[in-house]
mmCIF file of C-alpha atoms and ligand atoms in Angstrom:
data_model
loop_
_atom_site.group_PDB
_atom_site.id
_atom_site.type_symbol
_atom_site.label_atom_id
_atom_site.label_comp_id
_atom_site.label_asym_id
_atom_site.label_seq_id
_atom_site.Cartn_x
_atom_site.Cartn_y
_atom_site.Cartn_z
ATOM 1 C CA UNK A 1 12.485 -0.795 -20.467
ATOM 2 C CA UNK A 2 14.118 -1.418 -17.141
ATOM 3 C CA UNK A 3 12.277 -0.616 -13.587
ATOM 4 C CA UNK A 4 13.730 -0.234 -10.859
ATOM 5 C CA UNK A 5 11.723 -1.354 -7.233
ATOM 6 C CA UNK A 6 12.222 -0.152 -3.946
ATOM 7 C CA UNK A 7 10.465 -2.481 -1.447
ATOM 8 C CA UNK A 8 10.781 -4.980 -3.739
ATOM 9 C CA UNK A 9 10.658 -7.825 -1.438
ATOM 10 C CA UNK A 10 7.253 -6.831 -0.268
ATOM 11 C CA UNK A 11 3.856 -7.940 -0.863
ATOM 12 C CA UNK A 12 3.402 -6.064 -3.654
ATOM 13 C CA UNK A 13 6.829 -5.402 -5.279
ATOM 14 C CA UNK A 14 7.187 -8.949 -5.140
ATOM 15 C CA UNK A 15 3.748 -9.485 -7.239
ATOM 16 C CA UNK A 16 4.912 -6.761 -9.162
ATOM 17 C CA UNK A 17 8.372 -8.113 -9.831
ATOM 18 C CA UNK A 18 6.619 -11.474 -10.861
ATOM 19 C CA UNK A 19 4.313 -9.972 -13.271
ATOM 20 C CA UNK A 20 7.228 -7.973 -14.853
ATOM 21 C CA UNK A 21 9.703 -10.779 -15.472
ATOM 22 C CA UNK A 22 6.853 -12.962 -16.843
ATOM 23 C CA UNK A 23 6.383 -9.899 -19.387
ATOM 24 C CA UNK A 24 10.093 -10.268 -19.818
ATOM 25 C CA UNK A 25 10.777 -6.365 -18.593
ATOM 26 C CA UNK A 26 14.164 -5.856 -16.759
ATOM 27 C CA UNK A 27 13.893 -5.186 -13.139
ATOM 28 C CA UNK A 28 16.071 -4.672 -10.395
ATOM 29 C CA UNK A 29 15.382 -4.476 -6.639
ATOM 30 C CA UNK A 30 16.887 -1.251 -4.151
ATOM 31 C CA UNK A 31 17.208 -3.077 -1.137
ATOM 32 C CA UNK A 32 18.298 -2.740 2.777
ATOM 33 C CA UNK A 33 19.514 -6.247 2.990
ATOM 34 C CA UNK A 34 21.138 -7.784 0.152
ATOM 35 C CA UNK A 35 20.447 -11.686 0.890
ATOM 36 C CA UNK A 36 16.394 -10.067 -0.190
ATOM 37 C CA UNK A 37 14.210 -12.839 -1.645
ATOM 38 C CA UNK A 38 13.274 -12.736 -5.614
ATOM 39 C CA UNK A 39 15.161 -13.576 -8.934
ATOM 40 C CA UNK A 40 16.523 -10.044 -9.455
ATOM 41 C CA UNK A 41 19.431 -7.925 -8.663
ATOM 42 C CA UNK A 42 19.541 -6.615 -5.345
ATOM 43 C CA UNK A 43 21.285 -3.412 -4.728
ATOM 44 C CA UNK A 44 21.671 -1.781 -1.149
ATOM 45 C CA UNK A 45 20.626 1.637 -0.088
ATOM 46 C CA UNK A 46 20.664 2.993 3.615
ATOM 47 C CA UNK A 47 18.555 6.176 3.813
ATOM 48 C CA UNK A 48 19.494 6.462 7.870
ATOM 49 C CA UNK A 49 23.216 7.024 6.194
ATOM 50 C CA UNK A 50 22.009 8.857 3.439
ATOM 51 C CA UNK A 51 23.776 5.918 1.262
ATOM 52 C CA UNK A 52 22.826 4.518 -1.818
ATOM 53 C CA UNK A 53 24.609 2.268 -4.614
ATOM 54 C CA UNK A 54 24.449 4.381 -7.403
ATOM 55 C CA UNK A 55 24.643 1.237 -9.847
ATOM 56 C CA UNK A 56 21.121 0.333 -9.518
ATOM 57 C CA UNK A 57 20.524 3.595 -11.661
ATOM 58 C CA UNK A 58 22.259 1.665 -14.963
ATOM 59 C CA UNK A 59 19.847 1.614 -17.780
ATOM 60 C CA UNK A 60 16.700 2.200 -15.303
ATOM 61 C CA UNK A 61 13.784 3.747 -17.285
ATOM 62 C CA UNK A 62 11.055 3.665 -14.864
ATOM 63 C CA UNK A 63 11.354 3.571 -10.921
ATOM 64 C CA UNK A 64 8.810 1.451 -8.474
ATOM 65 C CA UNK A 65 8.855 3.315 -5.179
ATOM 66 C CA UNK A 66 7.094 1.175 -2.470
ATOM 67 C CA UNK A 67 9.550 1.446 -0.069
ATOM 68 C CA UNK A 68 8.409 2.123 3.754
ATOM 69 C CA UNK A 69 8.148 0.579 7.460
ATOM 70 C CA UNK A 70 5.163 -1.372 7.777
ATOM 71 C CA UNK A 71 2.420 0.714 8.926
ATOM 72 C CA UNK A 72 0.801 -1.950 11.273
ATOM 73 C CA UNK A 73 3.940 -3.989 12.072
ATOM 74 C CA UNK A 74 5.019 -2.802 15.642
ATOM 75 C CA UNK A 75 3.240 -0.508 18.055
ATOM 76 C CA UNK A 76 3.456 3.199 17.487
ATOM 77 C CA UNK A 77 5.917 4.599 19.760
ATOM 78 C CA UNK A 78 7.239 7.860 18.989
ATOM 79 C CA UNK A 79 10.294 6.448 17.341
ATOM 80 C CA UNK A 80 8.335 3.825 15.217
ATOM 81 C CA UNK A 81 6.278 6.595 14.259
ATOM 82 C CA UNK A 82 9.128 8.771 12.942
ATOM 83 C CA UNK A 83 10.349 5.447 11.369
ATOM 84 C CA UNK A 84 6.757 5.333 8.992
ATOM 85 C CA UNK A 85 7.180 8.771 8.023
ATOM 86 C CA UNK A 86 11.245 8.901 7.443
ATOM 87 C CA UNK A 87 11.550 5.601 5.665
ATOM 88 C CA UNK A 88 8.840 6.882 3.296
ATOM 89 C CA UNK A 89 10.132 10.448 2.738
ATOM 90 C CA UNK A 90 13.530 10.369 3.430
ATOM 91 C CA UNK A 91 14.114 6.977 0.737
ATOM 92 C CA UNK A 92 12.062 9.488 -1.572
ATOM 93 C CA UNK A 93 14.724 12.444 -1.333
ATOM 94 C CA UNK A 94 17.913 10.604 -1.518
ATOM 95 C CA UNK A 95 16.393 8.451 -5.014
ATOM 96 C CA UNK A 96 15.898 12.276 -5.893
ATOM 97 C CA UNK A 97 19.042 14.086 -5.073
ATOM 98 C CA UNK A 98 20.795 11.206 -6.409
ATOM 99 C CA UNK A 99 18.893 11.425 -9.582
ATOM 100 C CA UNK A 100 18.968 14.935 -10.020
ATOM 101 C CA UNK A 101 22.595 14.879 -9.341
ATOM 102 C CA UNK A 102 23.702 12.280 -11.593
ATOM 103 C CA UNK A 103 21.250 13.698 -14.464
ATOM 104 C CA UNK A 104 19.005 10.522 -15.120
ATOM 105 C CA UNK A 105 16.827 10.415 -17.462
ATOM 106 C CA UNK A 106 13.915 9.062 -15.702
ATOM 107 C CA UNK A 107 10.472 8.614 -17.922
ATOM 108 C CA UNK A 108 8.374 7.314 -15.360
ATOM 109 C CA UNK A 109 7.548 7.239 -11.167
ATOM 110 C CA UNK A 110 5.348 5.472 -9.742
ATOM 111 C CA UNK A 111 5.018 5.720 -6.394
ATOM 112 C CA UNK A 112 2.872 4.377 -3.840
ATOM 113 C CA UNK A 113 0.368 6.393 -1.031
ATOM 114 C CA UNK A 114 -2.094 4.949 1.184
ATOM 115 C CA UNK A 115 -5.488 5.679 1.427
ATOM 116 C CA UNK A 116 -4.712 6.780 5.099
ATOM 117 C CA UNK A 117 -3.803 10.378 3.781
ATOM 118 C CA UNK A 118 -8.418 10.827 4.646
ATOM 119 C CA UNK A 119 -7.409 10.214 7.429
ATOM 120 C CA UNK A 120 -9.146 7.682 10.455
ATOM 121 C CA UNK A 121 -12.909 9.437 10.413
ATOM 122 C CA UNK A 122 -16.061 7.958 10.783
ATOM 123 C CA UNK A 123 -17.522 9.295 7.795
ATOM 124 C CA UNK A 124 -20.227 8.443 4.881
ATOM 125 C CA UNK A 125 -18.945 10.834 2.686
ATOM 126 C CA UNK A 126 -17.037 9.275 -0.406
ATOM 127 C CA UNK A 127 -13.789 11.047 -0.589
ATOM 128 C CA UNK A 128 -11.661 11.894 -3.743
ATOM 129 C CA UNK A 129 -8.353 12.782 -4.575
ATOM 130 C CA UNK A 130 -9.483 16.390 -4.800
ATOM 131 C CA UNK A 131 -9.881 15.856 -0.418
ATOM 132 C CA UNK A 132 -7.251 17.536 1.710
ATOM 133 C CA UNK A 133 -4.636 15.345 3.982
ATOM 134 C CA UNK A 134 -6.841 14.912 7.202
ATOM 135 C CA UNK A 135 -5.217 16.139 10.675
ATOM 136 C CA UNK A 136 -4.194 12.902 11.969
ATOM 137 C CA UNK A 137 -0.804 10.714 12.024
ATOM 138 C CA UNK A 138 -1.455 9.488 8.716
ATOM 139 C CA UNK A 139 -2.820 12.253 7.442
ATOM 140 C CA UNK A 140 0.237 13.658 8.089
ATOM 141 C CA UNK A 141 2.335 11.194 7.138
ATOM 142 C CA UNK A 142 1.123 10.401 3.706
ATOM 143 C CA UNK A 143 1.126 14.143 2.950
ATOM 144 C CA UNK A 144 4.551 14.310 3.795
ATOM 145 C CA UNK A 145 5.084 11.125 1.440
ATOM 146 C CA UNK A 146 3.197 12.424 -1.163
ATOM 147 C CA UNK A 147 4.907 16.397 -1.380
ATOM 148 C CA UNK A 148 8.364 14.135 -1.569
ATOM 149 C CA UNK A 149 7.138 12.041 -4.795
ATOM 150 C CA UNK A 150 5.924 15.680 -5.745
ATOM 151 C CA UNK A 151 9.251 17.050 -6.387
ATOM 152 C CA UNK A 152 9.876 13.774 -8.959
ATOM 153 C CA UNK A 153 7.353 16.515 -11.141
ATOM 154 C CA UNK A 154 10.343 18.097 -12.496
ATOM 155 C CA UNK A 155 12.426 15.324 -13.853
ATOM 156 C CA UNK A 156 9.598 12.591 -14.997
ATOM 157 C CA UNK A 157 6.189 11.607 -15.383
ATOM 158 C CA UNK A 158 4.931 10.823 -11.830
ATOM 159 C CA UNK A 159 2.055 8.746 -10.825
ATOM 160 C CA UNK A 160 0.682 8.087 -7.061
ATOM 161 C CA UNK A 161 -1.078 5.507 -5.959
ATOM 162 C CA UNK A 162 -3.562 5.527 -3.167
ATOM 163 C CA UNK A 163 -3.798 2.101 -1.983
ATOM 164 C CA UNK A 164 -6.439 0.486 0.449
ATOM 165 C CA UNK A 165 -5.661 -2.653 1.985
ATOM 166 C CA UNK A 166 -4.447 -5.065 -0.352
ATOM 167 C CA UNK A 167 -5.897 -8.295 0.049
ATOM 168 C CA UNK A 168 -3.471 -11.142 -0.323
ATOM 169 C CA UNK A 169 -4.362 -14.804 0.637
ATOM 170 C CA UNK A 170 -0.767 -15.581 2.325
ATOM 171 C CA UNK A 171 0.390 -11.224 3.434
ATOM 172 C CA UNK A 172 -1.357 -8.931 5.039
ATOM 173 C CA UNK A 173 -4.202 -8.251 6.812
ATOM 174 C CA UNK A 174 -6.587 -10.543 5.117
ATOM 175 C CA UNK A 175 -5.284 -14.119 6.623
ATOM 176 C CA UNK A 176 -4.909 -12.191 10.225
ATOM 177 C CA UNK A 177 -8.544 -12.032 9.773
ATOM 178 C CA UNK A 178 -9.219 -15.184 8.049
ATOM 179 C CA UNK A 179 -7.296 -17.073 10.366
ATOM 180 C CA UNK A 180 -9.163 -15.940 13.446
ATOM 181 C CA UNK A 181 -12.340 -16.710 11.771
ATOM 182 C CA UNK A 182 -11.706 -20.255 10.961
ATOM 183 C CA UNK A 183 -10.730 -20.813 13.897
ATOM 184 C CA UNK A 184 -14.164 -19.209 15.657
ATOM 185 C CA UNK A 185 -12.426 -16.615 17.260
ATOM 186 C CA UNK A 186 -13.161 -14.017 14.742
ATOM 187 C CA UNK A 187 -15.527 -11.013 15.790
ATOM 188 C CA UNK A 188 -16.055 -7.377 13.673
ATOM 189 C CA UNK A 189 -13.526 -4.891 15.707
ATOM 190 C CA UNK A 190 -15.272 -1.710 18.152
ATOM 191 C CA UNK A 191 -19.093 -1.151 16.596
ATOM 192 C CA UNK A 192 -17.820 -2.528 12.967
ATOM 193 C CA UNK A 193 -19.246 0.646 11.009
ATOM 194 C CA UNK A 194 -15.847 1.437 10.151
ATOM 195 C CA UNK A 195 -15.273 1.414 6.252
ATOM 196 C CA UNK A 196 -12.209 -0.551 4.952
ATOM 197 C CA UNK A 197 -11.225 0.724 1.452
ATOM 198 C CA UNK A 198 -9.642 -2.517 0.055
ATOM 199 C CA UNK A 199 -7.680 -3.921 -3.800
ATOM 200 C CA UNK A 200 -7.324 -7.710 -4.567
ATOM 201 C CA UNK A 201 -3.353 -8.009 -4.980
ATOM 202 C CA UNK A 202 -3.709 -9.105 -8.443
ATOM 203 C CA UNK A 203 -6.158 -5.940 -9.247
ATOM 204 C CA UNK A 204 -3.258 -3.353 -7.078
ATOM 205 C CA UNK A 205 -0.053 -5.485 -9.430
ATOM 206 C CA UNK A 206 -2.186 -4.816 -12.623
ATOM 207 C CA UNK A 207 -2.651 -0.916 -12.115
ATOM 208 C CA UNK A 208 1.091 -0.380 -11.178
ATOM 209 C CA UNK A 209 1.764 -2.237 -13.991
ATOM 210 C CA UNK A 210 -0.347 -0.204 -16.686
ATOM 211 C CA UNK A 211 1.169 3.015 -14.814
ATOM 212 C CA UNK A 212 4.626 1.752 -15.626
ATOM 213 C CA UNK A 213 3.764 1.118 -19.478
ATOM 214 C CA UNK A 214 1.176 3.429 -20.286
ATOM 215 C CA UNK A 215 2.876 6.862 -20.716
ATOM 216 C CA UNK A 216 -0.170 9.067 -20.848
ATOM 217 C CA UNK A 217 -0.693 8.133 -17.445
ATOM 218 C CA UNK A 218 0.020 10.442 -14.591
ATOM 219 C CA UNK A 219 -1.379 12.037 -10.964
ATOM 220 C CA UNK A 220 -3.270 10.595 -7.927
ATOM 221 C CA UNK A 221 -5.372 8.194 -7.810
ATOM 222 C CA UNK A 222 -7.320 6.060 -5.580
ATOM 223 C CA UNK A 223 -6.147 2.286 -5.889
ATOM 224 C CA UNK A 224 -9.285 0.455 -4.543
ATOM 225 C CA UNK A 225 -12.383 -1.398 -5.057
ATOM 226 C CA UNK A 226 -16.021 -0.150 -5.908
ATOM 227 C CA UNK A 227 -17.211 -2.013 -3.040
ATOM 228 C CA UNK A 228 -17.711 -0.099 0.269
ATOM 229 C CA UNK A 229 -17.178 -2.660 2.937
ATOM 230 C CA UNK A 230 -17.549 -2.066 6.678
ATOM 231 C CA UNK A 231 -15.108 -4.117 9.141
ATOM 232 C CA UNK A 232 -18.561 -5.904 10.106
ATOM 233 C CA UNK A 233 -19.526 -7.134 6.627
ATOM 234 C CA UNK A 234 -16.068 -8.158 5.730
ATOM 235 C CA UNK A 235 -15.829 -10.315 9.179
ATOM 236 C CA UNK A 236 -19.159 -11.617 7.722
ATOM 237 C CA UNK A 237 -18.634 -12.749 4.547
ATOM 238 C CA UNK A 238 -15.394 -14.125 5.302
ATOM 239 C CA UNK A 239 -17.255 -16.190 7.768
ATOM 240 C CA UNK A 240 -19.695 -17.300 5.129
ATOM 241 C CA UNK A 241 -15.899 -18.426 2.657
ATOM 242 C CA UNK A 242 -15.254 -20.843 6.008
ATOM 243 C CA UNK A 243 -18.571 -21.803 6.808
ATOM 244 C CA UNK A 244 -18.352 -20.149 10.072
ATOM 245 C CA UNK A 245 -21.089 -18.473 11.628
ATOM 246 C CA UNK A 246 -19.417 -15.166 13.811
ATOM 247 C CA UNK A 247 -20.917 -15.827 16.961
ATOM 248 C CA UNK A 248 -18.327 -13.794 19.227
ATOM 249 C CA UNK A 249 -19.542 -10.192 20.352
ATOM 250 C CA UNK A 250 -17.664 -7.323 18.607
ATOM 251 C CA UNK A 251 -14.499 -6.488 20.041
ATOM 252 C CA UNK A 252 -14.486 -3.282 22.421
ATOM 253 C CA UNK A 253 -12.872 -0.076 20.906
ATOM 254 C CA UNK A 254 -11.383 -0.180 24.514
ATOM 255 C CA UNK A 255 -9.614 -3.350 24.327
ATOM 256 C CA UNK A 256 -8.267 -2.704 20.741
ATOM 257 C CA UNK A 257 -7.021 0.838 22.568
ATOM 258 C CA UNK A 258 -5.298 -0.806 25.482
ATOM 259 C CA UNK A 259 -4.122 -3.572 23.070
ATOM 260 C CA UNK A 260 -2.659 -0.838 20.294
ATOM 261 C CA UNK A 261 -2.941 2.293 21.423
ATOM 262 C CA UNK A 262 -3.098 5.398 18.700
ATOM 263 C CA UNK A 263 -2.799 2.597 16.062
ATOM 264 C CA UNK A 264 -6.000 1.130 17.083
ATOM 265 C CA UNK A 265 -7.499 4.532 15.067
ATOM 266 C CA UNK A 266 -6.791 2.769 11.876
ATOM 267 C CA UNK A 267 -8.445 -0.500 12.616
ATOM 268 C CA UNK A 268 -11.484 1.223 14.436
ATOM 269 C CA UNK A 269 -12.885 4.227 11.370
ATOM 270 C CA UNK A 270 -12.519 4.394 8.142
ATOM 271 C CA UNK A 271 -13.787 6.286 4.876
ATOM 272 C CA UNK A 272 -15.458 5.368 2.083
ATOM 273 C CA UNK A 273 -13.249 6.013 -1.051
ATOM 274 C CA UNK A 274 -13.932 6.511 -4.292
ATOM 275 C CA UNK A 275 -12.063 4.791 -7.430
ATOM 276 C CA UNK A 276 -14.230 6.849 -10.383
ATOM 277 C CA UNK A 277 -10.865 8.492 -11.279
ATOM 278 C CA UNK A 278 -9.119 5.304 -10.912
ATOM 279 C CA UNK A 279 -11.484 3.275 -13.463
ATOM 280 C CA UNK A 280 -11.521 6.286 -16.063
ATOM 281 C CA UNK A 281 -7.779 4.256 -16.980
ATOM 282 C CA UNK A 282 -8.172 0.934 -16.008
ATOM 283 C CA UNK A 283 -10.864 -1.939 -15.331
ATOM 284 C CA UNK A 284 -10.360 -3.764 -11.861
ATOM 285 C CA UNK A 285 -11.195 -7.330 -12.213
ATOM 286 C CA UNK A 286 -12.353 -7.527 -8.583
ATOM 287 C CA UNK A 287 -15.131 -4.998 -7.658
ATOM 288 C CA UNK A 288 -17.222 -7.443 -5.077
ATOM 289 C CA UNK A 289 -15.560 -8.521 -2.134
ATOM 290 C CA UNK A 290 -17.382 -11.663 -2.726
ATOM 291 C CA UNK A 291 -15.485 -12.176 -6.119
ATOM 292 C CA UNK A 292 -12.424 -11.267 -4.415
ATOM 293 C CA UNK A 293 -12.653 -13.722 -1.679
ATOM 294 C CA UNK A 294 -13.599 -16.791 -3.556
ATOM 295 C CA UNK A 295 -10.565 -16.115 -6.303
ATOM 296 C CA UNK A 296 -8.428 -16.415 -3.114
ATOM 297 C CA UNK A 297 -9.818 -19.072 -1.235
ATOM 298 C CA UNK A 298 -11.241 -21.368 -4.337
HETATM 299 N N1 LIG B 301 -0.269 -3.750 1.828
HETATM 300 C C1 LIG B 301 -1.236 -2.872 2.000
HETATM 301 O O1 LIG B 301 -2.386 -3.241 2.358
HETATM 302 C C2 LIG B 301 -0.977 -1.397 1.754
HETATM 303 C C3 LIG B 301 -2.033 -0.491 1.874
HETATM 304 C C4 LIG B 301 -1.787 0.864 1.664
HETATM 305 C C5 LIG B 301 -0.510 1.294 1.333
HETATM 306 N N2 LIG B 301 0.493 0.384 1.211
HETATM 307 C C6 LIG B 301 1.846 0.877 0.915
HETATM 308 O O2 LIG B 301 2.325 0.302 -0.287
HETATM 309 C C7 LIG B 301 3.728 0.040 -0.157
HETATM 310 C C8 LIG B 301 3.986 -1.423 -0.484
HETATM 311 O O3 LIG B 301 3.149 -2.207 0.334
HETATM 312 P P1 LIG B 301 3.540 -3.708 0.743
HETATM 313 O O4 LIG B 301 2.352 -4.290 1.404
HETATM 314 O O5 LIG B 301 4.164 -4.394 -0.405
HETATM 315 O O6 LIG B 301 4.630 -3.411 1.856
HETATM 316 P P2 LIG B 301 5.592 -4.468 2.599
HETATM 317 O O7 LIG B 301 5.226 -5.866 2.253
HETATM 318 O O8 LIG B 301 5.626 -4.074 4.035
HETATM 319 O O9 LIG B 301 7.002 -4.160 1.920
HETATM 320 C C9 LIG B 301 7.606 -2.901 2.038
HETATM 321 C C10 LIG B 301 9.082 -3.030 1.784
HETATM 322 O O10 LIG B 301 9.706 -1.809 2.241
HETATM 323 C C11 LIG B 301 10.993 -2.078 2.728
HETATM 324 N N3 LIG B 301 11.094 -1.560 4.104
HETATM 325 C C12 LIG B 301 10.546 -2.058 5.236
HETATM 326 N N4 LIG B 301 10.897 -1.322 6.308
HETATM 327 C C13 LIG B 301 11.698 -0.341 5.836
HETATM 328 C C14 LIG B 301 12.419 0.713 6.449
HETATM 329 N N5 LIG B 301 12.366 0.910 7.767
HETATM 330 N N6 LIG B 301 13.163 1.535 5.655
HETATM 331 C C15 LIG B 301 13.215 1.334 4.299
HETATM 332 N N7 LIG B 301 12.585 0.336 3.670
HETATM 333 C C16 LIG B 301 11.823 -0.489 4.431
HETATM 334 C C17 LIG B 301 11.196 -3.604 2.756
HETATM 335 O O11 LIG B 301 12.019 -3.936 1.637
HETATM 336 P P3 LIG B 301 13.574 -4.344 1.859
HETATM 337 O O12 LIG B 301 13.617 -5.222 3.083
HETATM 338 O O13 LIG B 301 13.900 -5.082 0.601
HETATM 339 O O14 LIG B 301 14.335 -3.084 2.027
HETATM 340 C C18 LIG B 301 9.776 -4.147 2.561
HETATM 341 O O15 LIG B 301 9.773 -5.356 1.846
HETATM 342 C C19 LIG B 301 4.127 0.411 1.268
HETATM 343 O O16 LIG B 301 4.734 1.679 1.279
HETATM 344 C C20 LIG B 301 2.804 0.449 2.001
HETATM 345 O O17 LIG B 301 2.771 1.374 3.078
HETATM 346 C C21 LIG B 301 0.292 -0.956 1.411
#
């Protein structure tokens, strides 16, 4: 067995890489910079040039594809948000013609989504993977994502993962938060109704990994918790890890609008998600934010 990782020298490729090598499996990293962190071989792809370095296919059984321009790194302009969606699709197309081309035999790919694809709603329904893309930017742009891992379908056993925020002590979203509230200046974001679908790190590296080795395996699913956490509650209880009591008035939706703009959408709602499907293959270690939180800060 030999996987290959796009994204590798992310958050979670670079769990995943670590969990992989201790399991002494093969991997190799596809890469836009080759001086990228980790103990593996990097090789370089550029999917603006449609280039890629058709050596990292050597021996590659199953493929990682995590790939993609962070979602809340930089503001959404127009050309940031054609960035999201092309460095997502476009990396999934050229890994595809190239395959195709060169007649791979690929057994497994296991690609990652984002729960985004329901869209920012204010919502108490639970949604499923049986729910349409919602009408929004990404909506859109994990459709898009998704119909390009799609065409994998034909060639190997494909497997997408949904993800909600992964919660990481040292990446992420989670010490943005934590950070603000140990320092007192941590509030719950517009009214703080808004649902946050969310995966310990070590929970999101342990069902990629069983969807890399476990060959029955295959289709969408949900990557989160059972928990259904509003931004309110999470602000709460991550106040209660510190010993700090959230004193600060919510932030205003319009301040988080002026501040981000359209992005603020994702921060502001949020659904409720539903990981039934998910645990019908694999048990998730964290299912209480309150176990979750005290694994990473004990
Ligand atoms: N973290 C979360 O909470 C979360 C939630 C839902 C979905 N996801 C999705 O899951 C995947 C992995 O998440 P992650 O947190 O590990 O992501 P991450 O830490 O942002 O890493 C993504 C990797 O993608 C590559 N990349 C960045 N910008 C790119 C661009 N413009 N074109 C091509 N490649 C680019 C980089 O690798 P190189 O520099 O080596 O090329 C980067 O290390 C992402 O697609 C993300 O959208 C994550």
């Amino acid at each position: 067995m030999k996987v290959l990782i796009t994204g590798g020298s992310g958050l979670l490729g670079s769990a995943l890489t670590k969990k992989l090598l201790k399991n002494s499996i093969d991997v190799v990293h596809l890469t836009r910079n080759k001086s990228s962190k980790n103990d593996v071989k990097n090789y370089l792809w550029n999917w603006e040039k449609n280039k890629i370095d058709e050596n990292c296919f050597v021996g590659v059984t199953h493929i990682v594809h995590l790939a993609g321009a962070g979602i809340a790194e930089k503001a959404w302009t127009q050309k940031r948000k054609e960035e999201i969606v092309k460095s997502r699709v476009l990396t999934t197309r050229l890994m595809h013609s190239k395959i195709t081309q060169l007649k791979l035999p690929i057994s497994g790919f296991i690609a990652a989504s984002a729960v985004g694809i329901y869209g920012a709603q204010i919502s108490e329904k639970v949604f499923t993977e049986k729910d349409k893309a919602f009408e929004d930017f990404m909506g859109n742009c994990c459709k898009q994502w998704e119909n390009s891992i799609d065409k994998f379908e034909s060639i190997s056993r494909v497997v997408k993962l949904r993800l909600g925020v992964i919660l990481d002590k040292n990446h992420g979203a989670l010490p943005r938060i934590a950070n603000m509230v140990k320092n007192r200046i941590g509030s719950p974001l517009g009214n703080g109704q808004q649902y946050m679908p969310w995966i310990h790190i070590e929970d999101a590296v342990n069902v990629f990994y069983k969807s890399i080795l476990d060959e029955e395996i295959s289709g969408t699913f949900n990557t989160v918790s059972s928990d259904y956490i509003t931004n309110s509650e999470l602000t709460n209880k991550i106040g209660n890890v510190f010993n700090r009591k959230i004193w600060l008035p919510n932030v205003p939706s319009f301040v988080l609008k002026f501040l981000y703009g359209e992005m603020s959408e994702t921060i502001l709602k949020g659904v409720k998600v539903s990981n039934k499907k998910l645990k019908g293959e694999i048990n998730l270690k964290y299912e209480k934010i309150e176990d979750a939180l005290t694994e990473i800060y004990s």
